[in-house]
Amino acid sequence: MINRRKFIAATSLAGASVLSGSKVMAEFPGTPIKNSPIVISTWDFGIAANAAAWQVLKDKGRALDAVEKGVHVPEADPNNQSVGYGGLPDRDGRVTVDACIMDDFGNCGSVAALEHILHPISVARRVMEKTPHVMLVGAGALQFALDQGFKKENLLTPESEKAWKEWLKTAKYNPEINVENRLFSPAKLPGNQYNHDTIGMIALDAAGNLSGACTTSGMAYKMHGRVGDSPIIGAGLYIDNEVGGATSTGVGEEVIRNVGSFLVVELMRQGYSPEEACKEAVMRIIRKKPDTAKQIQVGFLALNKKGQYGGFAIQKGFSFAVCDQNDQKQLVKSPSYY
Ligand code: SD4
């Protein structure tokens, strides 16, 4: 255990700055606004996703509907090469998507290694609502989606196909234990800025209930069949309506090994603030594998029941978007270990 008093001091010193439009505001306080909805999500593209979620929240809609609607935005965006349509494929050139959703009753649904479906989050929701199961994968998940009326589509855009073909030239299809290590420097990934992006979203609605969603095309050029943290309840996403919710982005293997999002929620239950909880989850990864941690990115994002939020990442560069009644377009630069 780390010394808690020292830890809090270090955390407040590391306070993140808030970017609102182009304006840099003072220290990020994560101030709660009582009985007021809020939605937070990973990375810069979370701003557009939050705006869609806000349409539900502002009319006193349910957090579950808000997060589903919200993450539809990056899922359908061909320019986002890390989520849904337009996502970078696996090393075989196939776009396989992972997603999960969790509500305020502890219900959850998930799909992994799913192909050809534009909105995997909605298939995950159907798994939650229409089956006795939590998770469907691969061909079974696709069959279920088609039975539910989802359309089969091609998710590989010409841009992502081109990037994959470039990658093939140097990678020669060699299996790599952690391809994302090699891709960590964006300069090594031709034409692609988004080698570390996944959308994780958590919302608190006007009734004070929480839900979350996480959706991704996963690690670029992964082995076919590889599943990351994003569709794993407890790793990529966890919601406990008594306490709060958490989600993650980055190298999924390390998040799964530490059951990251569940850990963040349990730390908040013990009294950690969202940022402190995210920091401790990051520190677990760093303490266990300091050499690996130097080369990878993992970021956690959390929202508690009071509407306080925070994030923490291993590396610089992680950002998250916040939307509440005061400002629908806040972008927060997360504090990080390095
Ligand atoms: C994965 N966590 O598949 C996802 C990828 C990601 O930032 O979030 N990248 O491991």
Short mmCIF file of C-alpha atoms and ligand atoms in Angstrom, two decimals:
data_model
loop_
_atom_site.label_atom_id
_atom_site.label_comp_id
_atom_site.label_asym_id
_atom_site.label_seq_id
_atom_site.Cartn_x
_atom_site.Cartn_y
_atom_site.Cartn_z
CA MET A 1 0.00 0.00 0.00
CA ILE A 2 1.22 3.47 -0.69
CA ASN A 3 1.22 6.12 2.00
CA ARG A 4 -2.20 7.67 1.51
CA ARG A 5 -1.38 11.14 2.82
CA LYS A 6 1.66 11.43 0.56
CA PHE A 7 -0.37 10.09 -2.32
CA ILE A 8 -3.11 12.71 -1.95
CA ALA A 9 -0.54 15.49 -1.78
CA ALA A 10 1.15 14.23 -4.94
CA THR A 11 -2.19 13.94 -6.70
CA SER A 12 -3.30 17.44 -5.97
CA LEU A 13 0.05 18.79 -7.13
CA ALA A 14 -0.42 16.90 -10.37
CA GLY A 15 -3.85 18.50 -10.91
CA ALA A 16 -4.98 18.36 -14.52
CA SER A 17 -5.76 21.44 -16.51
CA VAL A 18 -9.14 21.87 -18.15
CA LEU A 19 -9.37 22.98 -21.74
CA SER A 20 -12.68 24.51 -22.62
CA GLY A 21 -12.64 25.23 -26.34
CA SER A 22 -9.20 26.78 -26.68
CA LYS A 23 -9.28 28.35 -23.20
CA VAL A 24 -7.14 26.76 -20.49
CA MET A 25 -8.93 27.03 -17.17
CA ALA A 26 -7.49 26.77 -13.68
CA GLU A 27 -6.94 23.56 -11.72
CA PHE A 28 -9.34 20.80 -12.52
CA PRO A 29 -11.52 20.31 -9.45
CA GLY A 30 -14.04 17.71 -10.66
CA THR A 31 -16.66 19.73 -8.82
CA PRO A 32 -19.95 17.94 -8.31
CA ILE A 33 -23.16 19.64 -9.34
CA LYS A 34 -25.90 18.19 -7.20
CA ASN A 35 -28.74 16.33 -8.92
CA SER A 36 -27.39 17.27 -12.26
CA PRO A 37 -26.56 14.86 -15.07
CA ILE A 38 -23.05 14.50 -16.36
CA VAL A 39 -21.33 12.38 -18.99
CA ILE A 40 -17.61 11.75 -19.41
CA SER A 41 -15.74 9.83 -22.08
CA THR A 42 -12.24 9.00 -23.22
CA TRP A 43 -10.16 11.00 -25.70
CA ASP A 44 -10.87 14.13 -27.71
CA PHE A 45 -13.54 12.50 -29.85
CA GLY A 46 -15.49 12.07 -26.61
CA ILE A 47 -16.72 15.65 -27.09
CA ALA A 48 -18.91 14.68 -30.06
CA ALA A 49 -20.00 11.46 -28.35
CA ASN A 50 -20.90 13.32 -25.14
CA ALA A 51 -23.00 15.78 -27.16
CA ALA A 52 -25.16 12.89 -28.43
CA ALA A 53 -25.44 11.44 -24.91
CA TRP A 54 -26.37 14.88 -23.58
CA GLN A 55 -29.45 14.98 -25.82
CA VAL A 56 -30.78 12.07 -23.73
CA LEU A 57 -29.55 13.28 -20.34
CA LYS A 58 -30.80 16.87 -20.62
CA ASP A 59 -34.36 15.60 -21.11
CA LYS A 60 -34.09 13.46 -17.97
CA GLY A 61 -33.46 10.31 -20.01
CA ARG A 62 -31.80 7.22 -18.65
CA ALA A 63 -27.99 7.03 -18.44
CA LEU A 64 -28.14 3.66 -20.21
CA ASP A 65 -29.79 5.19 -23.29
CA ALA A 66 -27.38 8.13 -23.15
CA VAL A 67 -24.22 6.02 -23.25
CA GLU A 68 -25.56 3.82 -26.05
CA LYS A 69 -26.47 6.87 -28.17
CA GLY A 70 -23.22 8.61 -27.27
CA VAL A 71 -20.84 5.89 -28.39
CA HIS A 72 -22.76 5.41 -31.63
CA VAL A 73 -21.02 8.59 -32.83
CA PRO A 74 -17.42 7.27 -32.96
CA GLU A 75 -18.68 3.79 -33.93
CA ALA A 76 -20.11 5.26 -37.14
CA ASP A 77 -17.27 7.71 -37.85
CA PRO A 78 -15.06 6.44 -40.70
CA ASN A 79 -12.30 8.86 -39.68
CA ASN A 80 -11.94 7.28 -36.27
CA GLN A 81 -9.54 4.39 -36.85
CA SER A 82 -9.93 2.86 -33.42
CA VAL A 83 -13.67 2.35 -33.01
CA GLY A 84 -16.21 0.54 -35.22
CA TYR A 85 -16.50 1.57 -38.89
CA GLY A 86 -13.09 2.64 -40.19
CA GLY A 87 -11.26 0.83 -37.38
CA LEU A 88 -7.82 -0.57 -38.17
CA PRO A 89 -8.06 -4.28 -38.92
CA ASP A 90 -6.29 -7.22 -37.34
CA ARG A 91 -3.16 -8.64 -38.98
CA ASP A 92 -5.35 -10.64 -41.38
CA GLY A 93 -7.03 -7.44 -42.59
CA ARG A 94 -10.29 -8.14 -40.74
CA VAL A 95 -11.97 -5.48 -38.61
CA THR A 96 -13.14 -7.16 -35.41
CA VAL A 97 -14.90 -5.10 -32.75
CA ASP A 98 -15.35 -5.45 -28.99
CA ALA A 99 -17.96 -3.67 -26.86
CA CYS A 100 -19.74 -3.84 -23.54
CA ILE A 101 -22.44 -1.99 -21.66
CA MET A 102 -23.49 -1.98 -17.99
CA ASP A 103 -26.48 -0.40 -16.26
CA ASP A 104 -27.46 0.82 -12.82
CA PHE A 105 -28.91 -2.57 -11.81
CA GLY A 106 -25.63 -4.35 -12.47
CA ASN A 107 -26.97 -5.83 -15.72
CA CYS A 108 -24.37 -6.14 -18.42
CA GLY A 109 -23.86 -7.35 -21.96
CA SER A 110 -20.85 -7.77 -24.17
CA VAL A 111 -19.67 -8.81 -27.61
CA ALA A 112 -16.12 -9.62 -28.64
CA ALA A 113 -14.33 -10.36 -31.91
CA LEU A 114 -17.51 -9.40 -33.74
CA GLU A 115 -17.28 -8.64 -37.46
CA HIS A 116 -19.46 -6.68 -39.91
CA ILE A 117 -21.67 -4.84 -37.42
CA LEU A 118 -21.68 -1.04 -37.32
CA HIS A 119 -22.97 -0.64 -33.77
CA PRO A 120 -21.51 -3.38 -31.56
CA ILE A 121 -22.64 -1.50 -28.45
CA SER A 122 -26.25 -2.05 -29.44
CA VAL A 123 -25.62 -5.76 -29.95
CA ALA A 124 -24.05 -5.82 -26.46
CA ARG A 125 -27.20 -4.18 -25.11
CA ARG A 126 -29.36 -6.83 -26.80
CA VAL A 127 -27.19 -9.55 -25.25
CA MET A 128 -27.89 -7.92 -21.89
CA GLU A 129 -31.61 -7.51 -22.46
CA LYS A 130 -32.61 -10.43 -24.65
CA THR A 131 -30.44 -13.35 -23.56
CA PRO A 132 -29.65 -15.05 -20.25
CA HIS A 133 -25.94 -14.50 -21.04
CA VAL A 134 -23.41 -11.71 -20.58
CA MET A 135 -21.03 -12.24 -23.48
CA LEU A 136 -21.19 -13.52 -27.05
CA VAL A 137 -18.14 -13.80 -29.29
CA GLY A 138 -17.13 -14.19 -32.93
CA ALA A 139 -19.47 -16.08 -35.26
CA GLY A 140 -22.03 -16.62 -32.50
CA ALA A 141 -22.19 -12.90 -31.78
CA LEU A 142 -22.63 -12.16 -35.50
CA GLN A 143 -25.38 -14.75 -35.83
CA PHE A 144 -27.17 -13.25 -32.83
CA ALA A 145 -26.83 -9.73 -34.26
CA LEU A 146 -28.28 -10.80 -37.62
CA ASP A 147 -31.14 -12.62 -35.86
CA GLN A 148 -31.83 -9.38 -34.03
CA GLY A 149 -32.13 -7.49 -37.30
CA PHE A 150 -28.70 -5.82 -37.47
CA LYS A 151 -27.35 -5.45 -41.02
CA LYS A 152 -24.12 -7.07 -42.20
CA GLU A 153 -21.73 -4.34 -43.36
CA ASN A 154 -18.13 -3.89 -44.44
CA LEU A 155 -16.27 -2.00 -41.70
CA LEU A 156 -12.92 -1.79 -43.53
CA THR A 157 -12.55 1.63 -45.14
CA PRO A 158 -10.07 2.20 -48.01
CA GLU A 159 -7.93 4.33 -45.63
CA SER A 160 -7.67 1.60 -43.02
CA GLU A 161 -6.99 -1.03 -45.67
CA LYS A 162 -4.18 1.12 -47.01
CA ALA A 163 -2.68 1.57 -43.53
CA TRP A 164 -2.84 -2.19 -42.98
CA LYS A 165 -1.07 -2.86 -46.31
CA GLU A 166 1.67 -0.40 -45.31
CA TRP A 167 2.02 -2.18 -42.00
CA LEU A 168 2.30 -5.54 -43.74
CA LYS A 169 5.37 -4.33 -45.68
CA THR A 170 7.51 -4.01 -42.57
CA ALA A 171 5.70 -6.26 -40.12
CA LYS A 172 5.69 -9.18 -42.60
CA TYR A 173 2.77 -10.63 -40.65
CA ASN A 174 5.10 -11.58 -37.81
CA PRO A 175 3.23 -12.29 -34.61
CA GLU A 176 4.29 -9.86 -31.90
CA ILE A 177 3.44 -10.31 -28.28
CA ASN A 178 2.38 -6.76 -27.95
CA VAL A 179 2.08 -5.01 -31.25
CA GLU A 180 0.95 -1.85 -29.54
CA ASN A 181 4.35 -1.52 -27.87
CA ARG A 182 5.86 -1.19 -31.28
CA LEU A 183 3.15 1.21 -32.34
CA PHE A 184 3.46 3.43 -29.32
CA SER A 185 5.21 6.15 -31.23
CA PRO A 186 2.59 7.49 -33.67
CA ALA A 187 5.39 8.25 -36.12
CA LYS A 188 5.76 4.52 -36.66
CA LEU A 189 2.17 4.12 -37.72
CA PRO A 190 1.80 5.62 -41.21
CA GLY A 191 -1.01 8.05 -41.57
CA ASN A 192 -2.62 7.08 -38.29
CA GLN A 193 -3.02 9.22 -35.21
CA TYR A 194 -5.33 6.92 -33.37
CA ASN A 195 -3.32 3.95 -32.27
CA HIS A 196 -4.46 4.29 -28.67
CA ASP A 197 -8.04 5.25 -28.81
CA THR A 198 -11.19 3.50 -27.68
CA ILE A 199 -14.31 5.11 -26.39
CA GLY A 200 -15.26 4.44 -22.79
CA MET A 201 -18.19 6.51 -21.55
CA ILE A 202 -19.86 6.84 -18.15
CA ALA A 203 -23.02 8.85 -17.46
CA LEU A 204 -24.95 9.90 -14.38
CA ASP A 205 -28.57 10.78 -15.16
CA ALA A 206 -30.99 13.22 -13.53
CA ALA A 207 -32.38 10.40 -11.38
CA GLY A 208 -28.86 9.87 -9.99
CA ASN A 209 -28.28 6.54 -11.74
CA LEU A 210 -25.11 5.47 -13.53
CA SER A 211 -24.43 3.46 -16.69
CA GLY A 212 -21.42 2.94 -18.90
CA ALA A 213 -20.36 1.75 -22.35
CA CYS A 214 -17.06 0.85 -23.94
CA THR A 215 -16.48 0.10 -27.64
CA THR A 216 -13.42 -0.37 -29.83
CA SER A 217 -11.91 -2.05 -32.85
CA GLY A 218 -9.13 -2.99 -30.44
CA MET A 219 -5.42 -3.00 -30.84
CA ALA A 220 -4.37 -2.35 -34.43
CA TYR A 221 -3.01 -5.39 -36.30
CA LYS A 222 -3.72 -7.73 -33.41
CA MET A 223 -3.74 -11.49 -33.95
CA HIS A 224 -7.07 -12.65 -35.34
CA GLY A 225 -9.27 -13.62 -32.39
CA ARG A 226 -7.42 -11.43 -29.89
CA VAL A 227 -9.77 -9.77 -27.40
CA GLY A 228 -8.71 -6.83 -25.27
CA ASP A 229 -10.06 -5.32 -22.08
CA SER A 230 -12.81 -3.24 -23.68
CA PRO A 231 -15.58 -5.90 -23.75
CA ILE A 232 -14.55 -7.48 -20.43
CA ILE A 233 -16.77 -6.41 -17.56
CA GLY A 234 -14.48 -5.38 -14.70
CA ALA A 235 -11.52 -4.72 -17.00
CA GLY A 236 -12.61 -2.21 -19.69
CA LEU A 237 -15.73 -1.07 -17.84
CA TYR A 238 -17.40 -1.43 -14.49
CA ILE A 239 -20.42 0.27 -12.94
CA ASP A 240 -21.65 0.00 -9.38
CA ASN A 241 -24.61 2.26 -8.88
CA GLU A 242 -23.84 2.66 -5.16
CA VAL A 243 -20.34 3.96 -5.83
CA GLY A 244 -19.44 4.99 -9.37
CA GLY A 245 -18.15 3.77 -12.69
CA ALA A 246 -14.81 3.39 -14.43
CA THR A 247 -13.51 2.65 -17.89
CA SER A 248 -10.12 2.21 -19.52
CA THR A 249 -8.17 2.71 -22.70
CA GLY A 250 -4.74 1.58 -23.83
CA VAL A 251 -3.01 -1.80 -23.85
CA GLY A 252 -5.85 -4.08 -22.84
CA GLU A 253 -3.71 -6.99 -21.70
CA GLU A 254 -2.36 -4.98 -18.75
CA VAL A 255 -5.84 -3.77 -17.85
CA ILE A 256 -7.21 -7.32 -17.86
CA ARG A 257 -4.30 -8.55 -15.72
CA ASN A 258 -5.22 -6.02 -13.05
CA VAL A 259 -9.03 -6.10 -13.51
CA GLY A 260 -8.57 -2.35 -13.85
CA SER A 261 -12.05 -0.82 -13.94
CA PHE A 262 -13.35 -2.99 -11.11
CA LEU A 263 -10.29 -1.98 -9.09
CA VAL A 264 -10.97 1.71 -9.68
CA VAL A 265 -14.59 1.36 -8.52
CA GLU A 266 -13.57 -0.61 -5.42
CA LEU A 267 -10.99 2.04 -4.54
CA MET A 268 -13.67 4.72 -4.84
CA ARG A 269 -15.81 2.62 -2.49
CA GLN A 270 -12.94 2.84 0.01
CA GLY A 271 -12.98 6.63 -0.20
CA TYR A 272 -10.51 7.41 -2.98
CA SER A 273 -11.50 10.26 -5.27
CA PRO A 274 -11.96 9.28 -8.95
CA GLU A 275 -8.50 10.63 -9.84
CA GLU A 276 -6.80 8.96 -6.86
CA ALA A 277 -8.49 5.65 -7.73
CA CYS A 278 -7.39 5.88 -11.38
CA LYS A 279 -3.86 6.73 -10.28
CA GLU A 280 -3.64 3.74 -7.95
CA ALA A 281 -4.88 1.43 -10.74
CA VAL A 282 -2.16 2.83 -13.03
CA MET A 283 0.42 2.37 -10.24
CA ARG A 284 -0.48 -1.33 -9.93
CA ILE A 285 0.50 -1.79 -13.58
CA ILE A 286 3.69 0.22 -13.18
CA ARG A 287 4.76 -1.52 -9.95
CA LYS A 288 4.22 -5.00 -11.40
CA LYS A 289 5.94 -4.35 -14.73
CA PRO A 290 8.01 -1.18 -14.60
CA ASP A 291 9.89 -1.93 -17.82
CA THR A 292 6.77 -2.73 -19.83
CA ALA A 293 4.98 0.28 -18.39
CA LYS A 294 7.64 2.63 -19.79
CA GLN A 295 6.61 1.67 -23.30
CA ILE A 296 2.85 1.40 -23.14
CA GLN A 297 -0.15 3.59 -22.54
CA VAL A 298 -3.03 2.79 -20.23
CA GLY A 299 -5.52 5.40 -19.07
CA PHE A 300 -8.39 5.10 -16.61
CA LEU A 301 -11.38 7.39 -16.31
CA ALA A 302 -13.89 7.40 -13.45
CA LEU A 303 -17.08 9.10 -12.29
CA ASN A 304 -18.52 8.69 -8.82
CA LYS A 305 -22.09 8.79 -7.61
CA LYS A 306 -21.71 12.46 -6.61
CA GLY A 307 -20.79 13.48 -10.13
CA GLN A 308 -17.07 13.94 -9.36
CA TYR A 309 -14.76 12.69 -12.08
CA GLY A 310 -11.09 12.12 -12.75
CA GLY A 311 -8.60 10.24 -14.86
CA PHE A 312 -4.99 9.11 -14.79
CA ALA A 313 -2.69 7.55 -17.39
CA ILE A 314 0.76 6.01 -17.58
CA GLN A 315 1.95 8.30 -20.37
CA LYS A 316 1.25 11.89 -21.26
CA GLY A 317 -1.33 12.50 -23.98
CA PHE A 318 -4.45 10.94 -22.52
CA SER A 319 -7.42 13.29 -22.62
CA PHE A 320 -11.07 12.97 -21.71
CA ALA A 321 -14.23 14.89 -22.46
CA VAL A 322 -16.73 16.11 -19.89
CA CYS A 323 -20.25 17.38 -20.52
CA ASP A 324 -22.60 18.78 -17.90
CA GLN A 325 -25.15 21.57 -17.64
CA ASN A 326 -22.42 24.24 -17.39
CA ASP A 327 -20.33 23.26 -20.36
CA GLN A 328 -20.96 20.62 -22.98
CA LYS A 329 -17.50 20.72 -24.53
CA GLN A 330 -14.89 20.43 -21.82
CA LEU A 331 -11.70 18.61 -22.71
CA VAL A 332 -9.49 17.60 -19.80
CA LYS A 333 -5.81 16.73 -20.15
CA SER A 334 -5.34 13.80 -17.84
CA PRO A 335 -2.47 13.77 -15.36
CA SER A 336 -0.02 10.93 -15.98
CA TYR A 337 2.82 9.07 -14.28
CA TYR A 338 5.43 10.02 -16.90
C1 SD4 B 1 -7.64 -2.92 -26.50
N1 SD4 B 1 -8.00 -1.21 -24.87
O1 SD4 B 1 -8.15 -3.57 -27.40
C2 SD4 B 1 -8.16 -1.54 -26.26
C3 SD4 B 1 -7.47 -0.63 -27.20
C4 SD4 B 1 -7.36 0.76 -26.74
O2 SD4 B 1 -6.31 2.71 -26.74
O3 SD4 B 1 -8.01 1.23 -25.86
N2 SD4 B 1 -6.46 1.49 -27.24
O4 SD4 B 1 -6.70 -3.34 -25.82
#
